[in-house]
CSV table of C-alpha atoms and ligand atoms in Angstrom, one decimal:
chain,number,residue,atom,x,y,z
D,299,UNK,CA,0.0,0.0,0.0
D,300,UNK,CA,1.2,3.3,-1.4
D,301,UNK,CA,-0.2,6.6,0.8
D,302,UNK,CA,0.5,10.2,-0.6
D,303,UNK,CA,-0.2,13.2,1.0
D,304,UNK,CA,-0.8,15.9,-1.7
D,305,UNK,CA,-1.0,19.5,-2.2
D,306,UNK,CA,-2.9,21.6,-4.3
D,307,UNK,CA,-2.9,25.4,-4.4
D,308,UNK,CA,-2.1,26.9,-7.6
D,309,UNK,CA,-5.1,29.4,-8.2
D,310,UNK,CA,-7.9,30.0,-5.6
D,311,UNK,CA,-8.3,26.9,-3.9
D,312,UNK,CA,-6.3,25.4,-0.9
D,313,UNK,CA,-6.4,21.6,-0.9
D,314,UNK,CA,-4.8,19.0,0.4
D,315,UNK,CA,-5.5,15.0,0.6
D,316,UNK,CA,-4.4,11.9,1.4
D,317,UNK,CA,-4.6,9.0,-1.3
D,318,UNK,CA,-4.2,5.2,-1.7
D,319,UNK,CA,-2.9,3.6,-4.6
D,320,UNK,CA,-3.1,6.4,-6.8
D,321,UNK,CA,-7.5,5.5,-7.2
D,322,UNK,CA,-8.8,5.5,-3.3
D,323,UNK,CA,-9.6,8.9,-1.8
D,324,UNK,CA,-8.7,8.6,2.1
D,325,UNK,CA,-9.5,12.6,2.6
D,326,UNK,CA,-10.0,15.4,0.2
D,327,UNK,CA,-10.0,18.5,1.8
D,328,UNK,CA,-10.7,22.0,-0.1
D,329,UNK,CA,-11.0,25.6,0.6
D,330,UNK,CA,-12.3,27.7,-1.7
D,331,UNK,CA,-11.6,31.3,-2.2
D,332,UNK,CA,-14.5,31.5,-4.4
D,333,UNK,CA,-16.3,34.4,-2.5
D,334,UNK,CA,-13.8,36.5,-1.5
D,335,UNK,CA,-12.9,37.0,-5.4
D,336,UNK,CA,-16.1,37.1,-6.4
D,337,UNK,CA,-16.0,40.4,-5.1
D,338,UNK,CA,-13.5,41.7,-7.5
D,339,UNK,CA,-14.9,40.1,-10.9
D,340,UNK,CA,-12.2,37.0,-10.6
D,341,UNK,CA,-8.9,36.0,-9.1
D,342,UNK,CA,-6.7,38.7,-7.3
D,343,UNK,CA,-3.2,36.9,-7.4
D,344,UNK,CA,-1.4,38.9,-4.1
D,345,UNK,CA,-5.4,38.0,-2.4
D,346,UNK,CA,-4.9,34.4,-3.2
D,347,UNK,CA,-1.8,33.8,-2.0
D,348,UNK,CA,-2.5,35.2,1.7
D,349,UNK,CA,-5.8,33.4,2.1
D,350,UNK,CA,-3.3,30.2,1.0
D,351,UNK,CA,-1.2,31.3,4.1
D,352,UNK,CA,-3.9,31.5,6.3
D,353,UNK,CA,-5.6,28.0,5.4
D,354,UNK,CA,-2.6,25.8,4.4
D,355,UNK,CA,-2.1,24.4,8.0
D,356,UNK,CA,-5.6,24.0,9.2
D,357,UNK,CA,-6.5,22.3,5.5
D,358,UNK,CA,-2.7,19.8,5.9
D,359,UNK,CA,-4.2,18.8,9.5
D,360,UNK,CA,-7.5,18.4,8.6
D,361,UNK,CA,-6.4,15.9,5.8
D,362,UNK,CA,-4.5,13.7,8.4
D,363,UNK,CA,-7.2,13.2,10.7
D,364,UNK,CA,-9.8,12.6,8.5
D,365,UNK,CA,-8.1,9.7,6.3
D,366,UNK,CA,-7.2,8.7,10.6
D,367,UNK,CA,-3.6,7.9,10.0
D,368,UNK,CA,-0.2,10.1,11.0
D,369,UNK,CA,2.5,11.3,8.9
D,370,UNK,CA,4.6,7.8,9.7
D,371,UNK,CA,1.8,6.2,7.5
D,372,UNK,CA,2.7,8.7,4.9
D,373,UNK,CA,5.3,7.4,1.8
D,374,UNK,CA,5.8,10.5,0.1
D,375,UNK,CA,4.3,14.2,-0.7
D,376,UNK,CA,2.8,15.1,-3.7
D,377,UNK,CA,2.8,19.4,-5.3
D,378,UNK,CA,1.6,21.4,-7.6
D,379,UNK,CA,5.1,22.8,-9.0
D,380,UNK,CA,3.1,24.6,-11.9
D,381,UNK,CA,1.6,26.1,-13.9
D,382,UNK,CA,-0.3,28.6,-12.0
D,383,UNK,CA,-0.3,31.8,-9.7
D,384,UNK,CA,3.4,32.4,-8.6
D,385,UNK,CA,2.5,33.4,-5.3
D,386,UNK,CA,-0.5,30.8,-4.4
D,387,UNK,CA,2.0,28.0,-6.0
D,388,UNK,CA,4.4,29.2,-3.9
D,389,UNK,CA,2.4,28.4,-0.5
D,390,UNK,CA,2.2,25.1,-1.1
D,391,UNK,CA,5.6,24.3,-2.3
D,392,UNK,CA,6.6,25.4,0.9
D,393,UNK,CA,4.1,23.4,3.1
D,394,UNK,CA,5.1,20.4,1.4
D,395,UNK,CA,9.0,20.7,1.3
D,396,UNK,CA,8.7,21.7,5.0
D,397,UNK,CA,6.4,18.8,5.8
D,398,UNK,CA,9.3,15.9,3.7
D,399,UNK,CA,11.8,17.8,5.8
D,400,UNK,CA,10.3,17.7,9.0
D,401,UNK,CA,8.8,13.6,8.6
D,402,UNK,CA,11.6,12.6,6.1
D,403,UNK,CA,9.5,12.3,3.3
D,404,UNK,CA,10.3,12.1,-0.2
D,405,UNK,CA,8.7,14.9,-2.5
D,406,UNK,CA,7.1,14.8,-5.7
D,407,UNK,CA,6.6,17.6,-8.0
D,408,UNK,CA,3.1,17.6,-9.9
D,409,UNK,CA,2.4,19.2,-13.0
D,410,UNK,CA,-1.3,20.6,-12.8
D,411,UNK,CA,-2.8,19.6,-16.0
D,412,UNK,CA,-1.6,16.0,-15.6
D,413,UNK,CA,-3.8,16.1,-12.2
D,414,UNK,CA,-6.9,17.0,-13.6
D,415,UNK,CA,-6.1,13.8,-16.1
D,416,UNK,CA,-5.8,11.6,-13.2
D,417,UNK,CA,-8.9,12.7,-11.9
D,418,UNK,CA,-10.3,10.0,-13.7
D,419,UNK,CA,-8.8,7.2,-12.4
D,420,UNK,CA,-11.0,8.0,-9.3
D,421,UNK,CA,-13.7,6.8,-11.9
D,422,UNK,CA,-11.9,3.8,-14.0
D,423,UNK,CA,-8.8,1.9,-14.1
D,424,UNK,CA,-7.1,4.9,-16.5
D,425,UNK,CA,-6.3,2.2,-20.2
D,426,UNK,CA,-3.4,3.4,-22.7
D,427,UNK,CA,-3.0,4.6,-25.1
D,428,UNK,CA,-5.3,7.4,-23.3
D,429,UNK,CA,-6.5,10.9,-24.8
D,430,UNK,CA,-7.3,13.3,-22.7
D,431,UNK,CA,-9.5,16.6,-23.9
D,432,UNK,CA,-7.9,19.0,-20.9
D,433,UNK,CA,-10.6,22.3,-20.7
D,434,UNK,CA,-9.8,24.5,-17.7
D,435,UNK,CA,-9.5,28.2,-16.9
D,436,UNK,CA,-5.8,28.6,-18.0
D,437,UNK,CA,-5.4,25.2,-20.5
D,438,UNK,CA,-7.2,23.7,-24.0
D,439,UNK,CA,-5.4,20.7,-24.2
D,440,UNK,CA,-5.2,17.5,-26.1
D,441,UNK,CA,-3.1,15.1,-24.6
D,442,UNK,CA,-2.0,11.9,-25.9
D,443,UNK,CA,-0.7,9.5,-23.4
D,444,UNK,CA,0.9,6.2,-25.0
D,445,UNK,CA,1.8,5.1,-21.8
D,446,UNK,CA,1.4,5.5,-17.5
D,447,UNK,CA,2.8,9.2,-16.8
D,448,UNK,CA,3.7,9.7,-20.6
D,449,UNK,CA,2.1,13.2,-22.3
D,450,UNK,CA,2.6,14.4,-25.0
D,451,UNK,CA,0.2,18.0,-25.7
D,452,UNK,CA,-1.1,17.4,-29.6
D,453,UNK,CA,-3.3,20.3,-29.3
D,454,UNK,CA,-3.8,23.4,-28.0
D,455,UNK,CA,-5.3,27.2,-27.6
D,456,UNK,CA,-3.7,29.6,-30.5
D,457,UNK,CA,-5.0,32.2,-28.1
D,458,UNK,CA,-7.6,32.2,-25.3
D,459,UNK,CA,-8.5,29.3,-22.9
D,460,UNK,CA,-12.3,27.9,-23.0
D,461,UNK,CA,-12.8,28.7,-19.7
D,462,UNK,CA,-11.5,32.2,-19.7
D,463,UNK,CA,-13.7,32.7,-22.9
D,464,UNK,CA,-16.5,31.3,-20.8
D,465,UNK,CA,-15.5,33.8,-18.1
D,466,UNK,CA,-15.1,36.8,-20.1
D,467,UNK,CA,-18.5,36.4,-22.3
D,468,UNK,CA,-20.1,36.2,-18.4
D,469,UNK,CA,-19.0,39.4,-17.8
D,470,UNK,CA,-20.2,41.2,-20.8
D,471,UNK,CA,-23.6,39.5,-19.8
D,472,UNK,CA,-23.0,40.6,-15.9
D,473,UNK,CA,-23.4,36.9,-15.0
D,474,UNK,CA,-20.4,37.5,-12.4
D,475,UNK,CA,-17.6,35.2,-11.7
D,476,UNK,CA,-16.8,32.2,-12.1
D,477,UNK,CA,-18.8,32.9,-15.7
D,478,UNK,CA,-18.7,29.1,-16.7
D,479,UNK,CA,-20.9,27.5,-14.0
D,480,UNK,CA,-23.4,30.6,-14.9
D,481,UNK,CA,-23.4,30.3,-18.7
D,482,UNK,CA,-24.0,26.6,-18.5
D,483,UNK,CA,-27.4,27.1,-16.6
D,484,UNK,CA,-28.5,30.2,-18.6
D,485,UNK,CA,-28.0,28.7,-22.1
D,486,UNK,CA,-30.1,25.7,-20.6
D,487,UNK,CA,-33.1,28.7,-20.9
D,488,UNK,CA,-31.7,29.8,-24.2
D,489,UNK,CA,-32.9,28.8,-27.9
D,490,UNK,CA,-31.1,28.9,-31.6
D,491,UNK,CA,-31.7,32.8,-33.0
D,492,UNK,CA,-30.4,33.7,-36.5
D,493,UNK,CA,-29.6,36.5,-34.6
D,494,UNK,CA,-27.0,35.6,-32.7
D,495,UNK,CA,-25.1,33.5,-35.1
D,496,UNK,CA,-21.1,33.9,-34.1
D,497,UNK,CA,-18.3,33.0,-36.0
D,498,UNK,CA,-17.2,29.1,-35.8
D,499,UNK,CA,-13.4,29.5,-34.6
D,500,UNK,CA,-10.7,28.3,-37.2
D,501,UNK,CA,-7.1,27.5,-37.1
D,502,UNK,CA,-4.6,26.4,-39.2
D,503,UNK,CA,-3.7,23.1,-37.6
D,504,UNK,CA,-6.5,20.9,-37.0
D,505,UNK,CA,-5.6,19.7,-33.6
D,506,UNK,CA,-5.5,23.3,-32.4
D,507,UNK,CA,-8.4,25.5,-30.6
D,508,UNK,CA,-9.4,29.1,-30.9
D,509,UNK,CA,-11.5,31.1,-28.9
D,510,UNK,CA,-10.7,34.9,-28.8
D,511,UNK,CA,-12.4,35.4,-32.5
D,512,UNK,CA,-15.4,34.0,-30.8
D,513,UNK,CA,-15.5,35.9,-27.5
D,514,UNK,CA,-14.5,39.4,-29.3
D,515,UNK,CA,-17.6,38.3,-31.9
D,516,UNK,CA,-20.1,38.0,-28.9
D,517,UNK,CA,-18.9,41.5,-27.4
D,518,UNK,CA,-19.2,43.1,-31.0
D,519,UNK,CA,-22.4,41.4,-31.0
D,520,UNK,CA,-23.7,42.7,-27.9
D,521,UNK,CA,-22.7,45.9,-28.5
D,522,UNK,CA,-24.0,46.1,-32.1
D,523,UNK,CA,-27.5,45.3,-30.9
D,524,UNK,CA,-27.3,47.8,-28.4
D,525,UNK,CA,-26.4,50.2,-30.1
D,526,UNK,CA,-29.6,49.4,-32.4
D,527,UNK,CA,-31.5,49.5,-29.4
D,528,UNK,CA,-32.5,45.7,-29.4
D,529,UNK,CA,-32.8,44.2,-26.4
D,530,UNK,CA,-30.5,41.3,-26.3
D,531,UNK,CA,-32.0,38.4,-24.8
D,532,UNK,CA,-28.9,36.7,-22.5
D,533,UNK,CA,-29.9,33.6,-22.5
D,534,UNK,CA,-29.8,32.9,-26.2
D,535,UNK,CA,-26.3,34.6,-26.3
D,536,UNK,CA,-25.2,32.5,-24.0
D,537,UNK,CA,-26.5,29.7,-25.9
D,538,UNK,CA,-25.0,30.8,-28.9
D,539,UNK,CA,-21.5,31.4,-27.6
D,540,UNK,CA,-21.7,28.0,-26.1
D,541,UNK,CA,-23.2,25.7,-28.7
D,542,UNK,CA,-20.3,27.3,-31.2
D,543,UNK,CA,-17.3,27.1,-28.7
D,544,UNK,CA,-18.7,23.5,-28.0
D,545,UNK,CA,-19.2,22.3,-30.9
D,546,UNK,CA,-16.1,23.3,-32.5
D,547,UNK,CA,-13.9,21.7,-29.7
D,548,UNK,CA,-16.4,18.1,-29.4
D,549,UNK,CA,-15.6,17.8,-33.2
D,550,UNK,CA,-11.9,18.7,-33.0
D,551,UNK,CA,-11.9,16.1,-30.2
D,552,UNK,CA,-13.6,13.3,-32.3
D,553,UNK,CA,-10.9,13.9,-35.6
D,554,UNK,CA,-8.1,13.0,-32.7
D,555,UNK,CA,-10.2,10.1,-31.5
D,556,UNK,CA,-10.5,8.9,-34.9
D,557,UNK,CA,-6.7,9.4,-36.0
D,558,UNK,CA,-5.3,8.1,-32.8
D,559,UNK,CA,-7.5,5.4,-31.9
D,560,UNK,CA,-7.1,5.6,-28.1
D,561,UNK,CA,-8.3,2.7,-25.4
D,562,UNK,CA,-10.0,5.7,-23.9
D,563,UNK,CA,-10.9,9.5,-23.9
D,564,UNK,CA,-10.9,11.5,-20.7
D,565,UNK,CA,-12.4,14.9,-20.3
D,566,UNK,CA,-10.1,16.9,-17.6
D,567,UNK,CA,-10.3,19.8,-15.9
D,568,UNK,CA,-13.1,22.6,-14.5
D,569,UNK,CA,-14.9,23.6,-17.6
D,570,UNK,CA,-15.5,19.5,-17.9
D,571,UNK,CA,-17.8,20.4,-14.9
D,572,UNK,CA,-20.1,21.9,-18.1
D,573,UNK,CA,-23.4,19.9,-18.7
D,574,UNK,CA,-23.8,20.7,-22.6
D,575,UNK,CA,-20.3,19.5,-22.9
D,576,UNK,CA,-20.7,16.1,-21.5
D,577,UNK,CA,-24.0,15.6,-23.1
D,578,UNK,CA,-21.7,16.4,-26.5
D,579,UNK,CA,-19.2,14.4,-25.9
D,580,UNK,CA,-21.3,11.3,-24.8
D,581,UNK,CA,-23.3,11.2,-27.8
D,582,UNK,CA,-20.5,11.8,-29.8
D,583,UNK,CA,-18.7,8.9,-28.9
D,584,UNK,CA,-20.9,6.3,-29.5
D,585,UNK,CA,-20.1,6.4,-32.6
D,586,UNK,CA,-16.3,5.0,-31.7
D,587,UNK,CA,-17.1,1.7,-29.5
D,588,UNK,CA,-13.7,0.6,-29.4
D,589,UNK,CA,-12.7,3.7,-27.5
D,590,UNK,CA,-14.0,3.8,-23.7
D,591,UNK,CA,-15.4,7.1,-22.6
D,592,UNK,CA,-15.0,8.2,-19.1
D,593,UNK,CA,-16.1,11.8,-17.8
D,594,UNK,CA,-14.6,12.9,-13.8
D,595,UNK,CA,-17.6,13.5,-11.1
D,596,UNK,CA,-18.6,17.3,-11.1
D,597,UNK,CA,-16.5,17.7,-7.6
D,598,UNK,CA,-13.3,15.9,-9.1
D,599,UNK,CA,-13.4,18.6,-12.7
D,600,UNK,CA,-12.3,21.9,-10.5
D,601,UNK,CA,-9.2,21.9,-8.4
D,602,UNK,CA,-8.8,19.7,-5.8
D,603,UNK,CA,-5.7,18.0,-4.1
D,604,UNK,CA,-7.2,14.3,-4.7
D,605,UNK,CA,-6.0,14.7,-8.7
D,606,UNK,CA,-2.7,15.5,-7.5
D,607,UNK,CA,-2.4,12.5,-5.2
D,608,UNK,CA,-3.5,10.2,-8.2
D,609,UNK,CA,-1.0,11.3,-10.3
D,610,UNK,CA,1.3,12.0,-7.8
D,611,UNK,CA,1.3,8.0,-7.6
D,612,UNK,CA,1.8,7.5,-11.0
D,613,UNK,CA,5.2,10.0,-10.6
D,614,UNK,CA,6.1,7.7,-7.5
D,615,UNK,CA,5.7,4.5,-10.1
D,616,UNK,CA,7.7,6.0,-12.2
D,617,UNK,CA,10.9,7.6,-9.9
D,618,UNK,CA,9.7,11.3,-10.6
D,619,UNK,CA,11.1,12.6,-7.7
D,620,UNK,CA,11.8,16.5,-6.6
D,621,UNK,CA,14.2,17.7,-4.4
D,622,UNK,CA,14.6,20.6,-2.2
D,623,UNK,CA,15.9,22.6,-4.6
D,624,UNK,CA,12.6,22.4,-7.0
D,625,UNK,CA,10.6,26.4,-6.7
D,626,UNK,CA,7.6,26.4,-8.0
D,627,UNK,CA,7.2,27.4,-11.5
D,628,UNK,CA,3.9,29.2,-13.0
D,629,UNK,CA,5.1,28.2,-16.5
D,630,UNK,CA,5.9,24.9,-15.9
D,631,UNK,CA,5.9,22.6,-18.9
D,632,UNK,CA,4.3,18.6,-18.9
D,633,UNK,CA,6.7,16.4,-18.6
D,634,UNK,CA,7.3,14.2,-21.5
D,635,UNK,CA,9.3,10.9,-22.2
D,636,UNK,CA,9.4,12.0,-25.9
P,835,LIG,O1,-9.7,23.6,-13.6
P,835,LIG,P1,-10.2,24.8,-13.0
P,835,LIG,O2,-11.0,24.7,-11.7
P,835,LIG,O3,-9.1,25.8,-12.7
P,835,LIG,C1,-8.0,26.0,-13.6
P,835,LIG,O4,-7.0,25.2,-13.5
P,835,LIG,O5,-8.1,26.9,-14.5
P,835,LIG,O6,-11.1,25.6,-14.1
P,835,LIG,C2,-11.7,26.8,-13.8
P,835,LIG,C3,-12.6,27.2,-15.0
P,835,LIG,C4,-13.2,28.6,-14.9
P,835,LIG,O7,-12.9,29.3,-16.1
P,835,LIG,C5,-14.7,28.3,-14.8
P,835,LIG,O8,-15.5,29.3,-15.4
P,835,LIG,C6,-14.8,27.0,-15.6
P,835,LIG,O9,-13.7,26.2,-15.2
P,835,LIG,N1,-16.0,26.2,-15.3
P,835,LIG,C7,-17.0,25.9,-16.2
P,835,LIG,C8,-18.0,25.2,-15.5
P,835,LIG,N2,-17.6,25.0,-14.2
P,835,LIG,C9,-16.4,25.6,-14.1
P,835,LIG,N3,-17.1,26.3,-17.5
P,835,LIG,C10,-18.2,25.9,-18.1
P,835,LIG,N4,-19.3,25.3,-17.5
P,835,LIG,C11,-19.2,24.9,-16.2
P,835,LIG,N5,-20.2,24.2,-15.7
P,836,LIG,ZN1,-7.2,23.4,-12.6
């Protein structure tokens, strides 16, 4: 039996949790910042980081006791090196290099992205060759994994991230922040309007996404109407940014599914939370049987510490160890065995 304590506290939640074998959840503890930002229209970096000060302890010791075993139990600590804020990364480098130091623990550095992939084997035995679709507030991700702890990114944002698309197109529609969460249930209300027909993004590689020709074409949009004196009905401009951001990425998703012919495709990260986009994506793939679908719980899409201890099993398979020397790094890139 393999216990890791991990860390998670690259953006605006402090997490920690202790996992077995890389697919049992002992504890998962989260604090979210979510309502002191909400105050400010999103994330205040310098904010973050001192809330992260504040929590890290209570939410490490709160971890321990709930999983009921003691740091002596524990066979190695798990981080979030990257990418993320500087500071709020910072906090929990620290915690866990003091924490190996102080127990004699060994430490293993986590890259973010690959955390939200291991989400999923909370959910099914992960199979390989693996694709993950990675869709969070900073990453638009393809990721081909031949192998256990093997990525290699085949696909990603020219420009924007889908979540901070989502995020910004909730602000032009004063839906507040986070904008993703909100846009999913308003387009739920919202209908096809000729209207509100947007752009469908395009990019010269296939593999790769687009969406700040779709977000600057909903803020033209809104302000044309205005401007005209319509009233612009949110909910089908919300439906119409999502069904064309959605759609484009679901069929940009099936082309890889179809030219790499995984064991399985994953969906990763918090705008996987989005309801349209799993109803897409299942449909989609029934029409590729040989490839096993598997979509993460709602509570294991946003950050969470859990993800890191899954994969930071999979680093402790493979030898991926840190040492004390390792800072965190906001621009961190995946590792790769290419
Ligand atoms: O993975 P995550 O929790 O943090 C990052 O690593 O970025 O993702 C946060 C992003 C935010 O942009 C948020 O608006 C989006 O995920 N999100 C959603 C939904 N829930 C969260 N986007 C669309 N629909 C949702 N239901
Ligand atoms: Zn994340």
């Amino acid at each position: 039996m393999t216990l890791i304590l991990a860390i998670e506290s690259s953006c605006d939640e402090t997490a920690c949790s202790i996992v077995k074998d890389g697919n049992e959840i002992l504890s998962s503890i989260v604090s979210s910042q979510i309502n002191v930002h909400t105050m400010f229209g999103g994330v205040v970096p310098e904010v973050a980081s001192r809330i992260h000060v504040e929590n890290i302890s209570a939410v490490i010791c709160e971890a321990v006791a709930q999983a009921g075993v003691t740091m002596d139990d524990i066979d190695a600590v798990a981080y979030t090196q990257g990418p993320g804020l500087i500071g709020s990364l910072h906090v929990g480098v620290q915690a866990a290099k003091t924490l190996a130091w102080q127990f004699h623990k060994p430490l293993i550095p986590v890259h973010h992205i690959t955390g939200h992939i291991y989400a999923n084997a909370f959910v099914e035995k992960l199979e390989f060759p693996l694709m993950a679709l990675v869709v969070s507030g900073g990453h638009t991700e393809l990721v081909w994994m031949k192998n256990d702890y093997d990525f290699q990114v085949i696909g990603t944002t020219v420009d924007d991230a889908i979540g901070e698309a989502y995020d910004k197109v909730a602000r032009v529609l004063d839906l507040g922040y986070p904008g993703g969460p909100a846009i999913d249930r308003l387009a739920k209300q919202g209908k096809a309007d000729e209207r509100y027909r947007l752009p469908v993004p395009k990019t010269a590689d296939p593999m790769n996404f687009s969406f700040s020709g779709l977000k600057t074409a909903v803020l033209q949009l809104d302000a044309r109407l205005k401007k005209q004196g319509v009233d612009v009905v949110p909910a089908d401009l919300a439906y119409a940014f999502q069904e064309t951001a959605l759609n484009s990425m679901v069929r940009k998703t099936m082309t890889a599914v179809e030219q790499y012919q995984p064991a399985m495709l994953v969906l990763a990260g918090g705008v996987a939370a989005n309801s349209r986009l799993r109803q897409l994506v299942s449909e989609q793939m029934e029409s590729y049987p040989q490839t096993k679908l598997v979509i993460p719980p709602l509570k294991y899409c946003t950050d969470n510490a859990a993800m890191i201890g899954a994969v930071g099993y999979a680093a402790w398979k493979h030898h991926a160890f840190g040492d004390f020397d390792a800072s965190a790094d906001p621009g961190l890139e995946m590792p790769c065995e290419l």
